[in-house]
PDB file of C-alpha atoms and ligand atoms in Angstrom:
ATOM      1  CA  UNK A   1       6.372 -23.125  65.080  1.00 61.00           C
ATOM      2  CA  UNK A   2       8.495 -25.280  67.660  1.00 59.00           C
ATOM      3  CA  UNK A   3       8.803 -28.909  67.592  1.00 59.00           C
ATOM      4  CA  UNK A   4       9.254 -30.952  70.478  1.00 54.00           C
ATOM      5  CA  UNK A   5      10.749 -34.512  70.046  1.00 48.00           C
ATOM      6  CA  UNK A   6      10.653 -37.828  71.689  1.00 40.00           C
ATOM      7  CA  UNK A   7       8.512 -36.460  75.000  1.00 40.00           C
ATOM      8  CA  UNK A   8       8.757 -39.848  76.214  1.00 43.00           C
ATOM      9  CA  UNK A   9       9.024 -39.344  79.938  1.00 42.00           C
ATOM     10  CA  UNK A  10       5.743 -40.700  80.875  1.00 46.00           C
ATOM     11  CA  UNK A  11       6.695 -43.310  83.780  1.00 50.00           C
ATOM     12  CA  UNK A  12       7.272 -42.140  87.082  1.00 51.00           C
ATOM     13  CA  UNK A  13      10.255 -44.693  88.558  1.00 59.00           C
ATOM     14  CA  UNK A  14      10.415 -45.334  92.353  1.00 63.00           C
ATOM     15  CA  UNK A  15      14.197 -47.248  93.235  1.00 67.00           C
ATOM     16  CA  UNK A  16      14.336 -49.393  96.336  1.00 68.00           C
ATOM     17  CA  UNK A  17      17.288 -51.058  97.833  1.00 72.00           C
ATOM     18  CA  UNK A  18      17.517 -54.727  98.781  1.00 71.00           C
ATOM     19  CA  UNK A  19      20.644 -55.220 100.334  1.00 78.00           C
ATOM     20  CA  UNK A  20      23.287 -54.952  97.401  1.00 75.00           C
ATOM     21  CA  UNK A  21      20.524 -54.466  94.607  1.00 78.00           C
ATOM     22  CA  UNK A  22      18.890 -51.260  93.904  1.00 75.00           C
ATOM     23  CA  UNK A  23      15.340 -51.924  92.070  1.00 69.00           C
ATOM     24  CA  UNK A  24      13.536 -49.924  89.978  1.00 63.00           C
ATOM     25  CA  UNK A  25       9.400 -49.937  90.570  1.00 61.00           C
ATOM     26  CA  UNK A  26       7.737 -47.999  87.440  1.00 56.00           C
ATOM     27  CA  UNK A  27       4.444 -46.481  89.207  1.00 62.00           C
ATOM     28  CA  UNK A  28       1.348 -46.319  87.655  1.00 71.00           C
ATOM     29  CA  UNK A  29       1.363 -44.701  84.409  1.00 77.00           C
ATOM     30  CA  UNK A  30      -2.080 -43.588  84.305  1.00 81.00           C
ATOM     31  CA  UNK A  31      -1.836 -41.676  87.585  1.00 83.00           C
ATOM     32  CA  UNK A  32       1.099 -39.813  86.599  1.00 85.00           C
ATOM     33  CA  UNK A  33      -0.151 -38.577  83.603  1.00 92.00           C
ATOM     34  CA  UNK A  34      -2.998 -37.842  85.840  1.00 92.00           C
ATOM     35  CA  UNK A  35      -1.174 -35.608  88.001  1.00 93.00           C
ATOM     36  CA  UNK A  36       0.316 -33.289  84.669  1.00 96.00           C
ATOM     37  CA  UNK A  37      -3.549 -33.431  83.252  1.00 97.00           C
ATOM     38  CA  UNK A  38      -4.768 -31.519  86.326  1.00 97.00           C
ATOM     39  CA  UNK A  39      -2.214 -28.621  86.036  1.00 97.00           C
ATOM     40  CA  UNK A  40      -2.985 -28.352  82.399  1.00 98.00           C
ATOM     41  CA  UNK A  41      -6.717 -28.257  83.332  1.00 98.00           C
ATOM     42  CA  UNK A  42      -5.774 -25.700  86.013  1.00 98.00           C
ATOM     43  CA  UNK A  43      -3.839 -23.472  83.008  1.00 98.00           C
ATOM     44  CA  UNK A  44      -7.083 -24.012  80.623  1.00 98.00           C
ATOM     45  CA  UNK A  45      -9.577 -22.656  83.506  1.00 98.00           C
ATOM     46  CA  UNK A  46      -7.250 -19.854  84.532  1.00 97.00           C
ATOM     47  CA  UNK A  47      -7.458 -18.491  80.898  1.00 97.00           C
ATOM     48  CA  UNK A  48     -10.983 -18.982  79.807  1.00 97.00           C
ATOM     49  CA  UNK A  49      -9.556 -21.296  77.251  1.00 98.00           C
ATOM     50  CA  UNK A  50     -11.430 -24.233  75.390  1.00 98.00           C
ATOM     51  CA  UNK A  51      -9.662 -27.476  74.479  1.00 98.00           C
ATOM     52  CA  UNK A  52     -10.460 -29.919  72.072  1.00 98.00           C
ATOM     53  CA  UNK A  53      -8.939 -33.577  71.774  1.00 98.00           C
ATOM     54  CA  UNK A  54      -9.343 -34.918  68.481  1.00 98.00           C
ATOM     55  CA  UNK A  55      -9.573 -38.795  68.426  1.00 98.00           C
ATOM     56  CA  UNK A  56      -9.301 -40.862  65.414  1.00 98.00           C
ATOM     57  CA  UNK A  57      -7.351 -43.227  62.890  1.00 97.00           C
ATOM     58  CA  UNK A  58      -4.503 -42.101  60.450  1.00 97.00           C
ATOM     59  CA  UNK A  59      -6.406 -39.985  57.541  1.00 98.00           C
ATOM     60  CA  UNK A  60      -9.904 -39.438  58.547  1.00 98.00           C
ATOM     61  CA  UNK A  61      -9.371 -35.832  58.096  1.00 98.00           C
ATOM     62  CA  UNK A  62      -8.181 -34.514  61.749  1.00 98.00           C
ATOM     63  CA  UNK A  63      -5.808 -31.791  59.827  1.00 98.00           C
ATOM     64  CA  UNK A  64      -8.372 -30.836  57.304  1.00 98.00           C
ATOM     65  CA  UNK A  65     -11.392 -30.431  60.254  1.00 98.00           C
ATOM     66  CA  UNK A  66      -8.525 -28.059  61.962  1.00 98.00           C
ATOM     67  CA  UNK A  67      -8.021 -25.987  59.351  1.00 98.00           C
ATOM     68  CA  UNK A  68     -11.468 -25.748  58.086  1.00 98.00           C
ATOM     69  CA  UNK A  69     -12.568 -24.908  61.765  1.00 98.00           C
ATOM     70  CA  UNK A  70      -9.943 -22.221  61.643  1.00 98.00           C
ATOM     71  CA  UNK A  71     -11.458 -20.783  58.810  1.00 98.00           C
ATOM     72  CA  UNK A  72     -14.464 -20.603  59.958  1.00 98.00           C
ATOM     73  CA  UNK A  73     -14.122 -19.105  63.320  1.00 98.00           C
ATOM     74  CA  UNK A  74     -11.826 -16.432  62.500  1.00 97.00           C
ATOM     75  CA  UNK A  75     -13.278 -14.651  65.110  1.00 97.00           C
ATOM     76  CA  UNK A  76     -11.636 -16.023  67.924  1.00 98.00           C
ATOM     77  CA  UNK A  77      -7.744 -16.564  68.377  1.00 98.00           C
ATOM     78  CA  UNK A  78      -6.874 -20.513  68.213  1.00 98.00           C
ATOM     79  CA  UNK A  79      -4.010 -22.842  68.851  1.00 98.00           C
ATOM     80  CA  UNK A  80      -3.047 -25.731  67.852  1.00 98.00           C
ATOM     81  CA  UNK A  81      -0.964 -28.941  68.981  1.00 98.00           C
ATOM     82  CA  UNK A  82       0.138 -31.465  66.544  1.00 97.00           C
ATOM     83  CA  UNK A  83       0.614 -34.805  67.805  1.00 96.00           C
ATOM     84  CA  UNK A  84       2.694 -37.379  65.403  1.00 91.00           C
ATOM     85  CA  UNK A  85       5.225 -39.952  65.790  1.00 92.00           C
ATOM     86  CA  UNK A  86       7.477 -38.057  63.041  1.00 92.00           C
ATOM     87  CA  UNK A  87       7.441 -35.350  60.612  1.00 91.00           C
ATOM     88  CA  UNK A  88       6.061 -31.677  60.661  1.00 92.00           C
ATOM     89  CA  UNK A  89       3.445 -31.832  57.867  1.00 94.00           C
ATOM     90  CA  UNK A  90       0.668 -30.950  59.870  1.00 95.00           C
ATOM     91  CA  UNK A  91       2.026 -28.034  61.735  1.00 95.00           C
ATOM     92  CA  UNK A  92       3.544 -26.653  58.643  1.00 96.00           C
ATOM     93  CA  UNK A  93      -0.164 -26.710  56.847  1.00 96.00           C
ATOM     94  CA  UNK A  94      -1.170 -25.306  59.929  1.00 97.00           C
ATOM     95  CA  UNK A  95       0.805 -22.604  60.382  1.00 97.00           C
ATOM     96  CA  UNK A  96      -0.478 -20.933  56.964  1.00 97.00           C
ATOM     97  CA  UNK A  97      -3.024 -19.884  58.821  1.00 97.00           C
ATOM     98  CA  UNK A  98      -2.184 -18.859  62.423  1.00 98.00           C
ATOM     99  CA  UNK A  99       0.535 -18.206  64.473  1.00 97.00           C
ATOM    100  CA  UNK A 100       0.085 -20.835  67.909  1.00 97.00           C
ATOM    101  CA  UNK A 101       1.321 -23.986  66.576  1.00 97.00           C
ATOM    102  CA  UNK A 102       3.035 -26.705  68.687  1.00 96.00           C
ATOM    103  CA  UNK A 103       4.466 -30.148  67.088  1.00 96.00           C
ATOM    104  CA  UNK A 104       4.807 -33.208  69.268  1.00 95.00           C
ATOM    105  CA  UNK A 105       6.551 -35.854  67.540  1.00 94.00           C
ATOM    106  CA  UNK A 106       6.595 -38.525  69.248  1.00 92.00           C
ATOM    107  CA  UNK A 107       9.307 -40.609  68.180  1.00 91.00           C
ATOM    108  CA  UNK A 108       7.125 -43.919  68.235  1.00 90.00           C
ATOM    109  CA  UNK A 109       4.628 -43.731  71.204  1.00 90.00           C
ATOM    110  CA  UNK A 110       1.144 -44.032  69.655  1.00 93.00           C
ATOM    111  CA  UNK A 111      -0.502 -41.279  71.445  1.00 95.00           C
ATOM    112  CA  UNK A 112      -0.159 -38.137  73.390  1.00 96.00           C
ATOM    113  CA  UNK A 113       0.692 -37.857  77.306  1.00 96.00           C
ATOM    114  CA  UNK A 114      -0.371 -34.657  79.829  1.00 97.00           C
ATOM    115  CA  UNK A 115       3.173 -33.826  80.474  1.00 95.00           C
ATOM    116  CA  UNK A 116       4.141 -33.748  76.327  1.00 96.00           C
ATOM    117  CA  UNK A 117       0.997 -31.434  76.749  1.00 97.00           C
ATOM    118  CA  UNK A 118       2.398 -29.229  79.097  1.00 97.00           C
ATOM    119  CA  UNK A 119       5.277 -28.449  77.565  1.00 96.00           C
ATOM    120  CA  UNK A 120       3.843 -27.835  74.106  1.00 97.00           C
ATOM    121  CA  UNK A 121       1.668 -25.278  76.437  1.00 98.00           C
ATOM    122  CA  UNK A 122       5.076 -23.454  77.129  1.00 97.00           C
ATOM    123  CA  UNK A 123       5.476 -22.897  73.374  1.00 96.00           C
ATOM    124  CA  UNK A 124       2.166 -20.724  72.764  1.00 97.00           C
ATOM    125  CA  UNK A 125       0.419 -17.501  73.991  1.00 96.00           C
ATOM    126  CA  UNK A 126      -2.216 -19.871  76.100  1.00 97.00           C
ATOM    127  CA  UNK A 127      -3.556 -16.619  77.683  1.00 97.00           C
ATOM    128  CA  UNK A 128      -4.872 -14.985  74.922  1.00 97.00           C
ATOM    129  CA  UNK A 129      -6.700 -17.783  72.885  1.00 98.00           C
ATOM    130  CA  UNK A 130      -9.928 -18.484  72.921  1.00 98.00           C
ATOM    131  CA  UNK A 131      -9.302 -21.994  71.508  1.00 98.00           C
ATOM    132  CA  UNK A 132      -6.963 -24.977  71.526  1.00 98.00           C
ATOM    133  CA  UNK A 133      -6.911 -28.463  69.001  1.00 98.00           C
ATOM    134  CA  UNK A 134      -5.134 -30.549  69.891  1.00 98.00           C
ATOM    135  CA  UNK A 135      -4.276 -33.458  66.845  1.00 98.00           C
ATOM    136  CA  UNK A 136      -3.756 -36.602  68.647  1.00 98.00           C
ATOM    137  CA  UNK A 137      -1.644 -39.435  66.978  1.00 97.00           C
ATOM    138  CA  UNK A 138      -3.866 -41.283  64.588  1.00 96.00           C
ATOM    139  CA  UNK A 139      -4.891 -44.094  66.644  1.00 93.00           C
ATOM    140  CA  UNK A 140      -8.550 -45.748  67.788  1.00 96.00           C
ATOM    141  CA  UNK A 141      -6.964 -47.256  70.936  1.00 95.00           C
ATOM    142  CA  UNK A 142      -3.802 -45.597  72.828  1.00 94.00           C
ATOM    143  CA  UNK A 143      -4.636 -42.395  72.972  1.00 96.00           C
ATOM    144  CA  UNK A 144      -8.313 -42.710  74.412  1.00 95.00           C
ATOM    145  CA  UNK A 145      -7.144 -43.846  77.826  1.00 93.00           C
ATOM    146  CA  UNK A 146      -4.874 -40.761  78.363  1.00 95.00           C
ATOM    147  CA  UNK A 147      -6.406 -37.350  79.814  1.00 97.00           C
ATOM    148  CA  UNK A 148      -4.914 -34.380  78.265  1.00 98.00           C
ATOM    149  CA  UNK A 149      -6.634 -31.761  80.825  1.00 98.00           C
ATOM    150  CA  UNK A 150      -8.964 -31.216  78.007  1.00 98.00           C
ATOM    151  CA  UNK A 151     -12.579 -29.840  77.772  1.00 98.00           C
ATOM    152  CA  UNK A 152     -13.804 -32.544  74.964  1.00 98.00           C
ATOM    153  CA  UNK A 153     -12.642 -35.547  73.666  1.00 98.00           C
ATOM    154  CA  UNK A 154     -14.238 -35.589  70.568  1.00 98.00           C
ATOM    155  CA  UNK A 155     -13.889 -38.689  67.614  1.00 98.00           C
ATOM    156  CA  UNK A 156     -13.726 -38.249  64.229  1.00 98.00           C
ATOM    157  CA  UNK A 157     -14.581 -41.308  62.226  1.00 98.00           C
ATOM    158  CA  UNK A 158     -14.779 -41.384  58.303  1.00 98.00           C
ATOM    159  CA  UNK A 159     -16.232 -42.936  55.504  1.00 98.00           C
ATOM    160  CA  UNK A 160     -13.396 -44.481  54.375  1.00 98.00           C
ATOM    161  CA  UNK A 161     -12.894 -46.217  57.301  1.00 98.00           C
ATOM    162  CA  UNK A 162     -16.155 -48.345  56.863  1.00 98.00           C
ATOM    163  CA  UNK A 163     -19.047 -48.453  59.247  1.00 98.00           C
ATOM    164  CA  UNK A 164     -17.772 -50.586  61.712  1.00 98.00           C
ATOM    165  CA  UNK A 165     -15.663 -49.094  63.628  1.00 98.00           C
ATOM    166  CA  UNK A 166     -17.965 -48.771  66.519  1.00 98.00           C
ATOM    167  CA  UNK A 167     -18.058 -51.956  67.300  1.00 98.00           C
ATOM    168  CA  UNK A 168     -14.532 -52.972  66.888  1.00 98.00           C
ATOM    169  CA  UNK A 169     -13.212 -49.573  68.920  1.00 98.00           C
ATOM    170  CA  UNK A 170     -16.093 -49.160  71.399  1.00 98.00           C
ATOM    171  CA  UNK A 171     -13.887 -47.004  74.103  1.00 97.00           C
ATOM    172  CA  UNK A 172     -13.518 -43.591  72.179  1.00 97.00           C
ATOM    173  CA  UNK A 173     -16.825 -43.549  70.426  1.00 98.00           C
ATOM    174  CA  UNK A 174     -17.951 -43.948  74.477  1.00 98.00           C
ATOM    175  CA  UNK A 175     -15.653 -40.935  75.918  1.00 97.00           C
ATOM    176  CA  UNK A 176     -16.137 -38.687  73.343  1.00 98.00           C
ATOM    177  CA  UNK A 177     -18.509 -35.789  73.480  1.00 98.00           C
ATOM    178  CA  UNK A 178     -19.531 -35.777  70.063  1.00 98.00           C
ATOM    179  CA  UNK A 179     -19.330 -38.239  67.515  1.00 98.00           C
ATOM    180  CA  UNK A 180     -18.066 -36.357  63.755  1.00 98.00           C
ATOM    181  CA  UNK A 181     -18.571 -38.565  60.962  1.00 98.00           C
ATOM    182  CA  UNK A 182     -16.113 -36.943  57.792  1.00 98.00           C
ATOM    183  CA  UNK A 183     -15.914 -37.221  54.328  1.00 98.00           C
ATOM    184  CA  UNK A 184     -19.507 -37.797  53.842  1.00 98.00           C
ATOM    185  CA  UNK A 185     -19.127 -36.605  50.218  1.00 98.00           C
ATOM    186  CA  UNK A 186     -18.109 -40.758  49.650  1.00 98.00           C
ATOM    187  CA  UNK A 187     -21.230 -42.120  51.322  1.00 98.00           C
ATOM    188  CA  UNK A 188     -22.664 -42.851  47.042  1.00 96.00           C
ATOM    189  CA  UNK A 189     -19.631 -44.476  45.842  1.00 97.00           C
ATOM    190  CA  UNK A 190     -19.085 -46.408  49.233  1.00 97.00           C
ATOM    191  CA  UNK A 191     -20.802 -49.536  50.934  1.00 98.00           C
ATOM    192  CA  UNK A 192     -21.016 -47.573  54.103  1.00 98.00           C
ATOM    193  CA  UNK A 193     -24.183 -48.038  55.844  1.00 98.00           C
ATOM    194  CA  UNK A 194     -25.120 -44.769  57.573  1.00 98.00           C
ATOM    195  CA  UNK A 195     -28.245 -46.382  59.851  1.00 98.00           C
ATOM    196  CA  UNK A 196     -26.212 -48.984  61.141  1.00 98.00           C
ATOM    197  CA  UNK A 197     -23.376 -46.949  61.952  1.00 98.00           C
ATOM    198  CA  UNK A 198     -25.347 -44.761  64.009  1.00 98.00           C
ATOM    199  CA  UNK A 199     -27.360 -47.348  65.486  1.00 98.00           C
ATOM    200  CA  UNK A 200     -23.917 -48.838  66.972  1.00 98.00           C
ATOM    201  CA  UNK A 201     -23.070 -45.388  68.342  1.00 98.00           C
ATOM    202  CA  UNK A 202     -25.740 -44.762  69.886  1.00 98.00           C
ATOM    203  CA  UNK A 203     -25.942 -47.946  71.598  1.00 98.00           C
ATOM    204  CA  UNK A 204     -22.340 -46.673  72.852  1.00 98.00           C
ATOM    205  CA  UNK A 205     -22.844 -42.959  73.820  1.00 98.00           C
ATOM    206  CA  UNK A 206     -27.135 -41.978  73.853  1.00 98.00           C
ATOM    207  CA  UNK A 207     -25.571 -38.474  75.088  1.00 97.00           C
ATOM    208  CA  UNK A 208     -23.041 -37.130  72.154  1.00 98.00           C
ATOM    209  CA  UNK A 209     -24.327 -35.551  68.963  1.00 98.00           C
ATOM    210  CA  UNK A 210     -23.491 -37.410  65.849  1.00 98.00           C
ATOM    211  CA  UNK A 211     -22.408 -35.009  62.606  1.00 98.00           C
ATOM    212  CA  UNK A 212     -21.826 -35.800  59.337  1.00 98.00           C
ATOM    213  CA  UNK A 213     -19.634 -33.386  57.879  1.00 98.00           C
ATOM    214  CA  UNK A 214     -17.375 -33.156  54.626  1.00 98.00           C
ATOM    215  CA  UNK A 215     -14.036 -31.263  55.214  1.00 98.00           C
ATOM    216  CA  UNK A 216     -14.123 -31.346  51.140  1.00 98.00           C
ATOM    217  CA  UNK A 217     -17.695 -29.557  50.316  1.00 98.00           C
ATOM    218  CA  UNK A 218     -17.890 -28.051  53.582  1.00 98.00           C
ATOM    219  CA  UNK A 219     -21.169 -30.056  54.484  1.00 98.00           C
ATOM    220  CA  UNK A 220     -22.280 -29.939  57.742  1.00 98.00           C
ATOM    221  CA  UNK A 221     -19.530 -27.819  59.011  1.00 98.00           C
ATOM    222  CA  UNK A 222     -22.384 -25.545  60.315  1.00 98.00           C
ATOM    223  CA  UNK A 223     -23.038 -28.088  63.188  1.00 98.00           C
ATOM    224  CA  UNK A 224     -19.915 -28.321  63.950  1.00 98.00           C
ATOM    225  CA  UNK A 225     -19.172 -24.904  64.575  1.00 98.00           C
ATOM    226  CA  UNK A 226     -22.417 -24.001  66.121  1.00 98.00           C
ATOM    227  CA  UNK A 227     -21.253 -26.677  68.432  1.00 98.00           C
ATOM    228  CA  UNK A 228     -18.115 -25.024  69.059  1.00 98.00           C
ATOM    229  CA  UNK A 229     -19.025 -21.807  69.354  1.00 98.00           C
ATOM    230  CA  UNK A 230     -21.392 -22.453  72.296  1.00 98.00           C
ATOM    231  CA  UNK A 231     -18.438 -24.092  74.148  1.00 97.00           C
ATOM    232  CA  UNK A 232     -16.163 -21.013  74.056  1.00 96.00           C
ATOM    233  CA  UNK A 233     -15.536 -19.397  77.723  1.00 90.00           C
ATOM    234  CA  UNK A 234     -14.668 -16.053  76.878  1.00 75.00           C
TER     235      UNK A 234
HETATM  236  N1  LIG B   1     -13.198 -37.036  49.998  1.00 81.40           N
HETATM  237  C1  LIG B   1     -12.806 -36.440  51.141  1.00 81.40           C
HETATM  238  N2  LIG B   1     -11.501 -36.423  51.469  1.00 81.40           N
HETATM  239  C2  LIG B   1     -11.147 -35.813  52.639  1.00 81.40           C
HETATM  240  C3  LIG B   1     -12.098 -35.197  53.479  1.00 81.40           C
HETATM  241  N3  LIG B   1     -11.449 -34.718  54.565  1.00 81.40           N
HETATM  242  C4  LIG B   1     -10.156 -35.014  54.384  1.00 81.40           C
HETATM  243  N4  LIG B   1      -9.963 -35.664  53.227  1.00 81.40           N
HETATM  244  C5  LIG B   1      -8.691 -36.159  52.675  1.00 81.40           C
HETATM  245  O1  LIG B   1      -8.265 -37.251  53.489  1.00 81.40           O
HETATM  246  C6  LIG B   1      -6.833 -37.278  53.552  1.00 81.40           C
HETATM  247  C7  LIG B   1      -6.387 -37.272  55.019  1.00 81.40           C
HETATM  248  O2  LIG B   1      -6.790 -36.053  55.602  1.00 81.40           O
HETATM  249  P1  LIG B   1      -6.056 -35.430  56.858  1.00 81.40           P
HETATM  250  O3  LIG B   1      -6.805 -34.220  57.263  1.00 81.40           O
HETATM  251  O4  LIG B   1      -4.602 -35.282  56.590  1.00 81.40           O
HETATM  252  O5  LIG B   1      -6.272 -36.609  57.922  1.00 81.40           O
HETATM  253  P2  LIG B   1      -5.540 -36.885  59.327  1.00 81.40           P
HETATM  254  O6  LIG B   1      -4.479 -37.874  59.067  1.00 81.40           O
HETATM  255  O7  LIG B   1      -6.626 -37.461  60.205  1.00 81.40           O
HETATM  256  O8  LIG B   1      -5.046 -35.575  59.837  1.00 81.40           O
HETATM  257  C8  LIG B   1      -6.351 -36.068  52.781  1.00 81.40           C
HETATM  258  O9  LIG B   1      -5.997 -36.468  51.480  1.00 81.40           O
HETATM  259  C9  LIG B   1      -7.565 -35.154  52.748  1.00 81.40           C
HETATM  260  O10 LIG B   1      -7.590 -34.281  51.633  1.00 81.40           O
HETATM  261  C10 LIG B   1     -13.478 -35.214  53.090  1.00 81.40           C
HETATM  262  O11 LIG B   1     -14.384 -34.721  53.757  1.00 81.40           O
HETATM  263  N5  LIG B   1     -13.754 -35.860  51.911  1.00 81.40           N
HETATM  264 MG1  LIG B   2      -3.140 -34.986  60.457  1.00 81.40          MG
END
């Protein structure tokens, strides 16, 4: 496992002089991640590999739909990034079960950048894996406007977060390429109200498949791997 701390270099800084003072321009943000994104998207297509960007808030179950994924596709050889602003919790549950595993802490910025990306990407065997998660910091906002070089943005809402959050976090329930509801196991003992959720989701994204799945019983982890599975390259 390798841990790589406070990537924060995500501004690109132009100086210009005007007569004794030297002044710094930061350039767009966006289009210098945007620059890193495409050579990670080059690396991805060069090796046949899949990437996944996992959007969602702190605790709807992005670690546990990792390693439940890993179980079930022990067939093919995956990777993993771990993107948090401290700690190695993740990568170390991880890592009980394979070998790839990159931690990004952040050391405060609330989501992942394409050039923390690409050197995580130094860190594994990219060539020979037929998969790659990434964990993005647990976050609704931040980390949907940032391209990764990914295949999918997908966004994993939960139970426990209530039904709403469609409506109050519109962006990555629009970007995403399919829509994982967790911890459906809850919906009895909770208020949430399925119909409407999807209902605002759709309205949103009429494209993305919408799952309900339970890391804990394992429900409707078929669909999600069927899902998978037709995405892989190799
Ligand atoms: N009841 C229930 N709990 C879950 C489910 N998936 C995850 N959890 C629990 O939710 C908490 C947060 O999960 P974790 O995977 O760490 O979320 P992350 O912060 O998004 O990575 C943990 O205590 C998990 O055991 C689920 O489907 N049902
Ligand atoms: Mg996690």
């Amino acid at each position: 496992m390798y841990i790589i701390k406070n990537c924060l270099s995500i501004l690109s800084k132009i100086f210009i002089k005007r007569g004794n003072l030297e002044i710094e321009i930061i350039s767009d943000v966006l289009e210098y991640n945007k620059e890193h994104a495409e050579v990670n998207r080059q690396l991805f297509k060069d090796y046949n590999v899949l990437v996944i960007n996992i959007l969602s808030s702190p605790g709807s179950g992005k670690t546990s739909l990792i390693t439940q994924s890993i179980k079930r596709l022990s067939n093919f050889k995956i990777g993993v990034i771990e993107g948090d602003i401290s700690s190695t919790y993740d990568a170390e549950k991880i890592k009980q079960y394979i070998n790839d595993v990159v931690q990004i802490n952040t050391g405060g910025t609330c989501h992942l950048n394409a050039s923390m990306i690409e050197k995580a990407l130094k860190k594994i065997d990219v060539k020979n894996l037929d998969i790659i998660f990434i964990e993005n910091v647990g976050n609704l906002i931040c980390p949907i406007g940032f391209d990764l070089g990914e295949d999918f943005k997908i966004l994993l809402s939960s139970v426990s977060e209530g039904d709403d959050k469609p409506v109050k976090y519109p962006k990555g329930f629009i970007k995403s390429s399919a829509v994982l509801l967790n911890k459906i196991d809850l919906l009895q003992v909770s208020d949430f109200n399925y119909d409407f959720f999807e209902k605002k989701v759709r309205q949103l994204n009429p494209e993305s498949p919408i799952m309900k799945i339970s890391c804990k019983t394992g429900e409707g982890l078929d669909n999600w791997i069927d899902w998978i599975t037709e995405k892989i390259k190799k």
